[in-house]
Coordinates of C-alpha atoms and ligand atoms in Angstrom, one line a residue:
Chain A
M1 CA 0.0 0.0 0.0
D2 CA 1.3 3.5 -0.8
Y3 CA 0.7 5.3 2.4
T4 CA 1.9 8.7 1.2
K5 CA -1.5 9.7 -0.2
Y6 CA -3.0 9.1 3.3
L7 CA -0.5 11.2 5.1
N8 CA -0.1 14.9 5.7
K9 CA 2.2 16.5 3.1
T10 CA 3.8 18.9 5.5
A11 CA 4.5 16.2 8.1
L12 CA 5.9 14.0 5.4
G13 CA 8.1 16.8 4.1
I14 CA 9.8 17.3 7.5
K15 CA 13.3 16.0 7.3
P16 CA 14.3 13.5 10.0
S17 CA 16.2 14.9 12.9
G18 CA 20.0 15.0 12.6
I19 CA 20.5 14.1 16.2
R20 CA 18.2 11.1 16.0
K21 CA 19.8 9.9 12.8
F22 CA 23.2 10.1 14.5
F23 CA 22.2 8.2 17.6
D24 CA 20.6 5.5 15.6
L25 CA 24.0 5.0 14.1
A26 CA 25.6 5.1 17.6
S27 CA 23.1 2.6 19.1
E28 CA 24.3 -0.1 16.7
R29 CA 27.4 -0.3 18.9
K30 CA 27.7 -1.2 22.5
D31 CA 30.9 0.3 23.8
I32 CA 30.2 3.9 22.9
I33 CA 31.4 6.7 25.1
S34 CA 28.8 9.4 24.5
L35 CA 29.2 13.2 24.8
G36 CA 26.0 13.5 22.9
V37 CA 23.1 13.7 25.3
G38 CA 21.3 17.1 25.7
E39 CA 19.9 16.5 29.2
P40 CA 21.3 17.0 32.7
D41 CA 23.2 14.1 34.3
F42 CA 22.0 15.2 37.7
D43 CA 19.0 13.5 39.3
T44 CA 15.9 15.5 40.1
P45 CA 16.4 17.1 43.5
W46 CA 14.9 15.0 46.3
V47 CA 12.3 17.5 47.4
A48 CA 10.5 17.3 44.1
R49 CA 10.6 13.5 44.0
D50 CA 9.5 13.2 47.6
N51 CA 6.6 15.6 47.1
A52 CA 5.5 13.8 44.0
I53 CA 5.4 10.5 45.9
K54 CA 3.3 12.1 48.6
I55 CA 0.9 13.6 46.1
I56 CA 0.4 10.2 44.5
K57 CA -0.2 8.7 47.9
K58 CA -2.8 11.4 48.7
G59 CA -4.5 10.6 45.4
Y60 CA -4.2 14.0 43.9
T61 CA -4.2 12.4 40.4
Q62 CA -7.0 14.3 38.6
Y63 CA -6.7 16.9 35.9
T64 CA -5.8 20.4 37.0
G65 CA -7.3 23.5 35.5
N66 CA -6.2 24.0 31.9
A67 CA -3.6 26.7 32.7
G68 CA -2.1 24.7 35.6
L69 CA -2.3 24.9 39.3
P70 CA -2.8 28.5 40.5
K71 CA 0.0 28.1 43.2
L72 CA 2.5 26.9 40.6
R73 CA 1.6 29.8 38.3
E74 CA 2.0 32.3 41.1
L75 CA 5.4 30.8 41.9
I76 CA 6.5 30.9 38.3
C77 CA 5.6 34.6 38.2
K78 CA 7.4 35.3 41.4
Y79 CA 10.4 33.4 39.9
Y80 CA 10.4 35.6 36.8
L81 CA 10.1 38.8 38.8
D82 CA 12.8 37.8 41.3
R83 CA 15.3 36.3 38.9
Y84 CA 14.8 38.3 35.7
G85 CA 12.9 41.4 36.8
V86 CA 9.9 40.8 34.5
K87 CA 6.5 41.1 36.1
Y88 CA 3.7 38.8 34.9
S89 CA 0.3 38.1 36.4
P90 CA -0.6 34.4 37.0
N91 CA -3.3 35.0 34.4
E92 CA -0.6 35.3 31.8
C93 CA 1.2 32.1 32.8
L94 CA 0.4 28.8 31.1
V95 CA 1.9 25.5 32.5
T96 CA 2.8 23.2 29.6
V97 CA 4.1 19.8 28.8
G98 CA 7.7 20.9 28.7
A99 CA 9.0 23.9 26.8
S100 CA 8.4 21.7 23.8
E101 CA 4.7 22.0 23.9
A102 CA 5.0 25.7 24.6
I103 CA 7.0 26.2 21.4
D104 CA 4.5 24.2 19.4
I105 CA 1.3 25.9 20.6
T106 CA 2.8 29.4 20.6
L107 CA 3.7 29.0 16.9
R108 CA 0.3 27.5 16.1
A109 CA -1.4 30.5 17.9
I110 CA 0.4 33.2 16.0
V111 CA 1.3 31.9 12.5
N112 CA -0.9 32.1 9.5
P113 CA -0.2 30.1 6.4
G114 CA 2.7 31.5 4.4
E115 CA 4.0 33.8 7.2
E116 CA 7.7 33.7 8.0
V117 CA 9.3 32.9 11.3
L118 CA 12.9 33.8 11.8
V119 CA 15.0 31.0 13.3
P120 CA 18.6 31.9 14.3
E121 CA 21.0 29.2 13.1
P122 CA 22.4 27.0 14.5
S123 CA 19.7 26.2 17.0
Y124 CA 17.6 23.5 18.6
V125 CA 16.0 21.0 16.3
S126 CA 12.3 21.5 17.0
Y127 CA 11.8 25.1 15.9
C128 CA 11.7 24.7 12.1
P129 CA 9.5 21.6 12.1
C130 CA 7.1 23.3 14.5
V131 CA 7.0 26.4 12.3
Q132 CA 6.2 24.2 9.3
L133 CA 3.5 22.2 11.0
A134 CA 1.9 25.5 12.0
G135 CA 1.8 26.4 8.3
G136 CA 4.6 28.9 8.5
I137 CA 7.9 29.2 6.7
P138 CA 11.0 29.0 8.8
V139 CA 13.7 31.4 7.7
A140 CA 17.2 30.7 9.0
V141 CA 19.1 33.7 10.3
P142 CA 22.8 32.7 10.3
C143 CA 24.8 33.4 13.5
Y144 CA 28.6 33.4 13.1
A145 CA 31.5 32.1 15.1
K146 CA 33.1 35.6 14.9
D147 CA 30.1 37.0 16.9
N148 CA 30.4 34.0 19.3
F149 CA 27.2 32.8 17.8
S150 CA 25.0 35.5 19.2
L151 CA 22.5 37.3 17.0
T152 CA 23.4 40.8 15.7
A153 CA 21.0 43.5 14.7
D154 CA 22.7 43.9 11.3
T155 CA 22.2 40.3 10.4
L156 CA 18.6 40.3 11.7
K157 CA 17.7 43.3 9.5
K158 CA 18.7 41.5 6.4
Y159 CA 16.2 38.7 7.0
I160 CA 13.1 40.6 7.9
T161 CA 10.5 40.8 5.1
D162 CA 6.9 41.9 4.8
K163 CA 5.9 38.3 5.7
T164 CA 7.9 38.1 8.9
K165 CA 5.7 37.4 11.8
A166 CA 8.0 36.5 14.6
I167 CA 11.5 35.6 15.6
I168 CA 12.5 32.7 17.8
L169 CA 15.2 33.9 20.2
P170 CA 17.0 30.7 21.4
Y171 CA 19.4 31.9 24.1
P172 CA 21.2 30.5 26.0
N173 CA 21.7 28.4 22.9
N174 CA 21.6 24.8 22.2
P175 CA 24.0 23.7 20.4
T176 CA 26.5 26.6 20.6
G177 CA 26.3 27.7 24.3
A178 CA 26.0 31.3 23.1
I179 CA 24.1 33.8 25.2
M180 CA 22.8 37.3 24.4
E181 CA 24.2 40.1 26.6
E182 CA 21.9 43.0 27.6
D183 CA 23.5 45.4 25.1
G184 CA 23.0 43.0 22.2
L185 CA 19.4 42.4 23.2
K186 CA 18.8 46.2 23.2
E187 CA 20.2 46.4 19.7
I188 CA 18.0 43.7 18.3
A189 CA 15.0 44.9 20.3
K190 CA 15.2 48.2 18.4
V191 CA 14.9 46.4 15.1
I192 CA 12.1 44.1 16.3
I193 CA 10.1 47.1 17.5
E194 CA 10.7 49.1 14.4
K195 CA 9.7 46.1 12.2
D196 CA 6.8 45.3 14.4
I197 CA 7.3 41.6 14.9
L198 CA 6.8 39.2 17.8
V199 CA 9.5 37.4 19.8
I200 CA 9.3 33.8 21.0
S201 CA 12.1 33.7 23.6
D202 CA 13.1 30.1 24.5
E203 CA 14.9 30.6 27.8
I204 CA 15.0 27.0 28.9
Y205 CA 18.7 27.3 29.8
S206 CA 18.3 30.6 31.7
E207 CA 19.6 29.2 35.0
L208 CA 22.8 27.9 33.2
T209 CA 24.7 31.1 32.4
Y210 CA 28.3 31.5 33.5
N211 CA 28.8 35.2 33.1
E212 CA 28.8 37.8 35.9
K213 CA 25.4 39.2 35.1
G214 CA 23.5 36.0 34.5
H215 CA 20.6 35.6 32.1
V216 CA 18.8 38.6 30.7
S217 CA 15.3 38.0 29.4
I218 CA 14.4 40.1 26.3
A219 CA 11.0 40.7 28.0
S220 CA 12.9 42.9 30.5
I221 CA 14.1 45.2 27.7
S222 CA 11.9 48.3 27.5
G223 CA 9.0 48.0 25.1
M224 CA 9.5 44.2 24.6
Q225 CA 7.3 42.5 27.1
E226 CA 4.2 43.4 25.1
R227 CA 5.5 41.6 22.0
T228 CA 7.3 38.7 23.6
I229 CA 6.2 35.2 24.5
V230 CA 8.7 33.8 27.1
I231 CA 9.1 30.1 27.2
N232 CA 10.9 28.2 29.9
G233 CA 10.6 25.1 32.0
F234 CA 11.9 22.8 34.7
S235 CA 13.9 20.4 32.5
K236 CA 17.3 22.0 32.6
A237 CA 17.2 24.3 35.6
F238 CA 16.1 21.6 38.0
S239 CA 17.1 18.4 36.1
M240 CA 13.5 17.4 35.5
T241 CA 13.4 16.4 31.9
G242 CA 11.2 13.3 32.3
W243 CA 8.5 15.1 34.3
R244 CA 7.6 17.1 31.2
L245 CA 7.0 20.4 32.9
G246 CA 7.4 23.8 31.2
Y247 CA 5.6 27.1 30.9
L248 CA 5.1 30.2 28.9
L249 CA 4.4 33.8 29.8
A250 CA 2.6 36.0 27.3
P251 CA 0.5 39.2 27.1
L252 CA -3.1 38.3 28.0
E253 CA -4.6 38.5 24.5
I254 CA -1.9 36.2 23.1
F255 CA -2.1 34.0 26.2
E256 CA -5.8 33.4 25.7
V257 CA -5.4 32.1 22.2
I258 CA -2.5 29.9 23.1
K259 CA -4.5 28.5 26.0
K260 CA -7.3 27.5 23.7
I261 CA -5.0 25.3 21.7
H262 CA -3.5 23.8 24.9
Q263 CA -7.0 23.2 26.3
Y264 CA -8.2 21.2 23.3
G265 CA -4.9 19.5 22.5
I266 CA -3.5 18.7 26.0
I267 CA -6.0 19.6 28.7
C268 CA -3.3 20.2 31.3
A269 CA 0.3 19.4 32.1
P270 CA 0.8 16.3 34.2
T271 CA -0.7 17.0 37.7
I272 CA 2.0 15.1 39.7
S273 CA 4.7 17.0 37.9
Q274 CA 3.0 20.3 38.6
Y275 CA 3.0 19.5 42.3
A276 CA 6.7 18.5 42.1
G277 CA 7.3 21.8 40.4
I278 CA 5.7 23.7 43.2
S279 CA 7.9 22.1 45.8
M280 CA 11.0 22.6 43.6
L281 CA 10.3 26.4 43.3
E282 CA 9.4 26.7 47.0
E283 CA 12.6 24.9 48.0
S284 CA 14.7 27.1 45.7
F285 CA 13.3 30.3 47.1
S286 CA 13.9 29.1 50.6
D287 CA 17.5 28.1 50.1
D288 CA 18.2 31.0 47.8
F289 CA 18.8 28.8 44.8
N290 CA 21.7 27.1 46.5
S291 CA 21.2 23.7 45.0
V292 CA 20.8 25.2 41.5
N293 CA 24.0 27.2 42.1
E294 CA 25.9 24.1 43.2
M295 CA 24.8 22.3 40.1
K296 CA 25.8 25.3 38.0
S297 CA 29.2 25.5 39.5
E298 CA 29.8 21.9 38.6
Y299 CA 28.8 22.5 35.0
D300 CA 31.0 25.6 35.0
M301 CA 34.1 23.5 35.9
R302 CA 33.3 21.0 33.2
R303 CA 32.8 23.9 30.7
R304 CA 36.2 25.4 31.5
Y305 CA 37.8 22.0 31.2
C306 CA 36.3 21.2 27.8
V307 CA 37.1 24.6 26.4
S308 CA 40.7 24.3 27.6
R309 CA 41.2 20.8 26.3
L310 CA 39.6 21.4 22.9
N311 CA 41.5 24.5 22.2
K312 CA 44.7 22.8 23.2
M313 CA 44.1 20.0 20.8
G314 CA 43.4 22.5 18.0
L315 CA 39.6 22.1 17.8
T316 CA 39.1 25.8 18.4
C317 CA 36.1 27.0 20.3
F318 CA 35.0 30.3 21.8
E319 CA 34.2 30.2 25.5
P320 CA 30.4 29.6 25.7
K321 CA 28.6 31.4 28.5
G322 CA 25.5 29.3 28.6
A323 CA 23.7 25.9 28.6
F324 CA 25.9 22.8 28.8
Y325 CA 27.4 22.6 25.3
V326 CA 30.7 23.6 23.6
F327 CA 30.8 24.0 19.9
P328 CA 34.3 23.5 18.6
S329 CA 35.3 23.8 15.0
V330 CA 36.7 20.8 13.2
E331 CA 37.9 22.8 10.2
K332 CA 41.5 22.1 10.9
L333 CA 40.9 18.5 9.9
N334 CA 39.4 19.4 6.5
M335 CA 36.3 17.4 7.4
S336 CA 32.6 18.3 7.5
S337 CA 30.9 17.9 10.8
D338 CA 29.1 14.8 9.6
E339 CA 32.3 13.2 8.4
F340 CA 34.1 14.0 11.7
A341 CA 31.3 12.7 13.9
T342 CA 30.8 9.5 11.8
T343 CA 34.6 8.7 11.6
L344 CA 35.1 9.4 15.3
L345 CA 32.2 7.1 16.1
E346 CA 33.3 4.4 13.8
E347 CA 37.0 4.4 14.6
K348 CA 37.1 5.4 18.2
G349 CA 33.6 4.8 19.6
V350 CA 33.0 8.3 20.8
A351 CA 29.7 10.0 20.0
V352 CA 29.4 13.7 19.5
V353 CA 26.6 15.4 17.5
P354 CA 27.6 16.9 14.2
G355 CA 26.7 20.6 13.8
S356 CA 24.8 19.7 10.7
A357 CA 21.9 18.5 12.9
F358 CA 21.3 22.2 13.9
V359 CA 21.6 23.9 10.5
N360 CA 20.4 23.5 7.0
G361 CA 23.1 21.7 5.1
D362 CA 26.5 21.0 6.7
C363 CA 28.9 23.0 8.8
S364 CA 32.3 22.6 10.3
F365 CA 31.3 22.5 14.0
I366 CA 30.4 19.7 16.4
R367 CA 28.4 19.8 19.6
I368 CA 29.9 18.4 22.7
S369 CA 27.6 18.1 25.7
Y370 CA 29.2 18.5 29.1
A371 CA 26.3 17.0 31.0
Y372 CA 28.7 14.2 31.9
S373 CA 31.1 13.6 34.9
L374 CA 34.6 15.1 34.6
K375 CA 35.8 11.5 34.6
Q376 CA 33.9 10.7 31.5
L377 CA 34.7 14.0 29.8
E378 CA 38.4 13.3 30.4
K379 CA 38.2 9.8 29.0
A380 CA 36.3 11.0 25.9
L381 CA 38.5 14.0 25.3
D382 CA 41.6 11.9 25.5
I383 CA 40.3 9.8 22.8
I384 CA 39.2 12.8 20.7
E385 CA 42.7 14.2 21.1
E386 CA 44.3 11.0 19.9
F387 CA 41.9 11.0 16.9
V388 CA 42.8 14.6 16.0
K389 CA 46.5 13.7 16.2
E390 CA 46.0 10.8 13.9
K391 CA 44.0 12.7 11.4
T392 CA 46.4 15.7 11.2
K393 CA 49.5 13.6 10.6
Chain B
M1 CA 39.2 28.7 55.0
T2 CA 38.5 30.6 51.8
Q3 CA 35.9 29.6 49.2
L4 CA 38.8 28.9 46.8
E5 CA 40.6 26.7 49.3
K6 CA 37.4 24.7 49.9
K7 CA 37.0 24.2 46.1
V8 CA 40.6 23.0 45.8
I9 CA 40.1 20.5 48.6
A10 CA 36.9 19.2 47.1
L11 CA 38.6 18.6 43.7
L12 CA 41.6 16.9 45.3
K13 CA 39.4 14.7 47.5
D14 CA 37.6 13.7 44.3
D15 CA 40.9 13.0 42.5
A16 CA 44.2 13.5 44.2
R17 CA 46.2 13.2 41.0
R18 CA 44.8 16.4 39.4
S19 CA 47.6 18.6 38.4
Y20 CA 47.9 22.3 39.4
S21 CA 47.2 23.3 35.9
E22 CA 44.0 21.2 35.7
I23 CA 42.7 22.5 38.9
A24 CA 43.5 26.0 37.7
T25 CA 41.5 25.4 34.5
L26 CA 38.5 24.0 36.4
L27 CA 38.3 26.9 38.8
G28 CA 39.3 29.6 36.4
V29 CA 42.3 30.9 38.3
E30 CA 46.1 31.1 37.7
E31 CA 48.1 27.9 38.1
N32 CA 50.5 29.6 40.5
Q33 CA 47.7 30.5 42.9
I34 CA 46.7 26.8 43.1
K35 CA 50.3 25.7 43.7
T36 CA 50.5 28.2 46.6
I37 CA 47.2 27.0 48.1
V38 CA 48.0 23.3 47.9
T39 CA 51.5 23.7 49.3
D40 CA 50.0 25.8 52.1
L41 CA 47.3 23.2 52.9
E42 CA 50.0 20.5 53.0
K43 CA 52.2 22.6 55.3
Q44 CA 49.4 23.3 57.7
G45 CA 48.6 19.6 57.8
I46 CA 45.1 20.1 56.4
I47 CA 46.0 17.9 53.4
V48 CA 47.5 14.9 55.3
K49 CA 48.1 12.4 52.6
Y50 CA 47.2 11.4 49.1
S51 CA 46.0 7.8 48.7
A52 CA 44.3 5.5 46.2
I53 CA 40.8 3.9 46.5
I54 CA 41.0 0.2 45.6
N55 CA 38.2 -2.0 44.5
T56 CA 39.3 -5.0 46.6
E57 CA 37.0 -7.4 44.8
K58 CA 39.1 -7.0 41.7
T59 CA 42.5 -7.4 43.2
G60 CA 42.1 -11.1 43.5
E61 CA 43.9 -11.0 46.8
D62 CA 42.6 -12.2 50.1
Y63 CA 41.4 -9.2 52.0
V64 CA 39.1 -8.8 55.0
D65 CA 37.9 -5.5 56.2
A66 CA 36.3 -5.4 59.7
L67 CA 34.6 -2.8 61.9
I68 CA 35.1 -3.4 65.6
E69 CA 33.1 -1.7 68.2
V70 CA 35.0 -1.3 71.5
K71 CA 33.7 -0.6 74.9
C72 CA 36.2 0.6 77.4
T73 CA 36.6 2.4 80.8
P74 CA 38.1 5.8 80.3
Q75 CA 41.3 6.4 82.3
A76 CA 41.6 9.0 85.0
R77 CA 43.6 11.7 83.2
S78 CA 43.8 10.8 79.6
G79 CA 40.2 9.7 79.0
F80 CA 40.0 7.7 75.8
D81 CA 43.0 9.2 74.1
A82 CA 45.6 6.8 75.7
I83 CA 43.5 3.8 74.8
A84 CA 43.1 5.0 71.3
K85 CA 46.8 5.4 71.0
E86 CA 47.4 1.9 72.2
I87 CA 45.1 0.7 69.5
Y88 CA 46.2 2.8 66.6
K89 CA 49.8 1.9 66.9
F90 CA 49.1 -1.5 65.2
P91 CA 49.7 -1.2 61.5
E92 CA 46.6 -3.3 60.5
V93 CA 44.4 -0.6 62.1
K94 CA 43.2 1.7 59.3
S95 CA 41.2 4.1 61.4
V96 CA 40.1 4.7 64.9
Y97 CA 37.2 6.9 65.9
L98 CA 35.7 8.0 69.3
M99 CA 32.0 7.5 69.0
S100 CA 28.9 8.8 70.7
G101 CA 26.3 6.2 71.5
T102 CA 26.4 2.6 72.9
Y103 CA 30.1 2.0 72.5
D104 CA 33.2 4.1 72.7
L105 CA 35.7 3.4 70.0
C106 CA 35.2 2.2 66.5
I107 CA 38.1 0.6 64.7
Q108 CA 38.5 -0.1 61.1
L109 CA 40.7 -3.1 60.5
E110 CA 42.4 -4.2 57.3
S111 CA 43.6 -7.8 57.4
K112 CA 44.3 -10.7 55.1
T113 CA 42.2 -13.4 56.7
V114 CA 39.4 -13.8 59.1
R115 CA 41.9 -15.5 61.4
D116 CA 44.0 -12.4 61.4
V117 CA 41.0 -10.5 62.6
S118 CA 40.3 -12.9 65.4
L119 CA 43.9 -12.9 66.5
F120 CA 43.8 -9.1 66.6
V121 CA 40.7 -9.1 68.7
S122 CA 41.7 -11.9 71.1
E123 CA 45.4 -11.2 71.5
R124 CA 45.8 -7.5 71.0
L125 CA 42.5 -5.8 71.8
S126 CA 41.2 -7.9 74.7
T127 CA 44.5 -7.8 76.5
I128 CA 44.3 -4.0 76.9
D129 CA 43.2 -3.5 80.5
S130 CA 40.6 -0.8 80.0
V131 CA 38.9 -2.7 77.1
T132 CA 35.7 -4.2 78.6
G133 CA 34.0 -5.5 75.5
T134 CA 34.2 -5.8 71.7
A135 CA 31.9 -6.6 68.8
T136 CA 33.4 -7.5 65.4
H137 CA 31.6 -6.9 62.1
F138 CA 33.0 -8.2 58.9
I139 CA 32.5 -6.1 55.8
M140 CA 31.0 -8.4 53.2
K141 CA 30.7 -6.1 50.2
Q142 CA 31.9 -2.7 49.1
Y143 CA 29.3 -0.7 47.3
K144 CA 30.6 2.8 47.6
E145 CA 34.1 3.8 48.8
G146 CA 35.4 7.3 49.3
G147 CA 32.5 8.8 47.5
V148 CA 32.8 6.5 44.5
V149 CA 30.2 3.9 43.5
L150 CA 32.3 0.9 42.6
N151 CA 30.1 -0.8 40.2
D152 CA 29.0 2.1 38.2
E153 CA 25.4 2.6 37.4
T154 CA 24.5 2.8 33.8
D155 CA 23.4 6.0 32.2
R156 CA 19.6 6.0 32.0
R157 CA 19.4 8.8 29.5
S158 CA 18.1 7.8 26.2
D159 CA 20.2 9.8 23.7
G160 CA 16.8 11.4 22.9
N161 CA 16.5 14.2 20.4
T162 CA 17.7 17.2 22.3
Ligands
PLP401 C1 16.7 25.0 23.4 C2 15.7 23.9 23.9 N1 14.4 24.3 24.0 C3 13.5 23.4 24.5 C4 13.9 22.1 24.8 C5 12.8 21.1 25.3 O1 12.7 21.2 26.7 P1 11.5 20.5 27.5 O2 12.1 19.3 28.1 O3 11.1 21.6 28.4 O4 10.4 20.2 26.5 C6 15.3 21.7 24.7 C7 15.7 20.4 25.1 O5 16.8 20.0 25.0 C8 16.2 22.7 24.3 O6 17.5 22.4 24.2

């Protein structure tokens, strides 16, 4: 049977994920040392797990209201005000099934067929498919190594057309580890306001920034909150990936439309996870984010270690200030990222993700995740160093 | 102690073979500064010794580890210190602690055979006058040693799509 005629053309047309493709390759071997995974290696803090167990025992296992538990939404608003200086009412906060759902339903709420959504490149794999599934046209806006992969106003201007509806602002960035500093945000905010487009700010790595000032949300820049949908979640900040808990913050009129899609498509985020999220935030406020900071300083050490080792072996990389990725160049070996990652995997059993997974076409960078113990990083980087030496002979 | 000294100690406790330059990279400071700190900590006797953690199951050698609870009568002037001293002079004694609770001293013993342990208890420990009672526990399996889980858990993450 030819199934293509039964299937949705847009969905059929979406190219398979480059990360998935690569790990399918990797899974054919047993002895792989991976630096590929994009989720924290820390366990969810005990308070959240403990409270979830209590909630199950109490039998609080029904749906919650569509937007999420009021207490959780209050805490999320308090969190954004305390941490990033942006004030939202709980009525503008929607609890979602991870940041993933938030990205999807936000795009579906704002995009009309044929409208363009700017997606800085390289970036996370889900944006473009979600834009396409919403009927929009993703337009890649290249970010360059010379700018440490942050977005500049000049580049942005070149890609805005009459059809541009919104831009996805993916900082701190997966896969590059780039962040946007306040000055840079102000520059692009001017362009965004002048061109009258919306911003979808994916701030899922906001807790993981390693500069003095910390994360700055574009919603905190003057004139931006009214045209920004902030997306964040518990996955990376609190090592809660499997709980599927995220949220978005948006101006009321936009929020209402997004909520409608969430209400019919999802009903509500997992109840038990929502309770776990409440205890996680309450605990964080009461210990002044101590456990988050401890986790961050562990990542920070690994980050410095990776940057130092990679630069020494000639895989040059800038010092990323966010997330848990480094993005070194493999140009020196005259290999594409695909070729590098595939050969490294086949010959040495080390898995890294080729930069090609995050751009259209190929590039000369690879993504190394440092969500691994220093011990494992050392082992893998030793092997990569050996590989680089062999290939540059 | 400064924050930096604490971090250096934590890194050395985790892996004593880390070089000055590696520690400097990890903490984002100059190598010389680390060298000064470590030398100082050694001089002050805060860092006492660097040793290795051994997975004794894998060495293939006979090896018995025992914990011995000791009850004793404290002595007039020296309390428990003199008794502890008498005990810790034996080379097979790995550590000695003064405990709160139902007994007084806890001894960690490293021997080749069960017989070695019994000999230690019957001939060395029980003959000390102030020792009034002992209870010996053999360690049957090492799960975690010095902060390291010996039979590493597998990574549960799925190499998903993120
Ligand atoms: C940039 C980015 N956004 C969103 C997500 C998805 O996060 P969640 O687990 O909240 O759906 C990820 C996960 O890796 C990510 O890297």
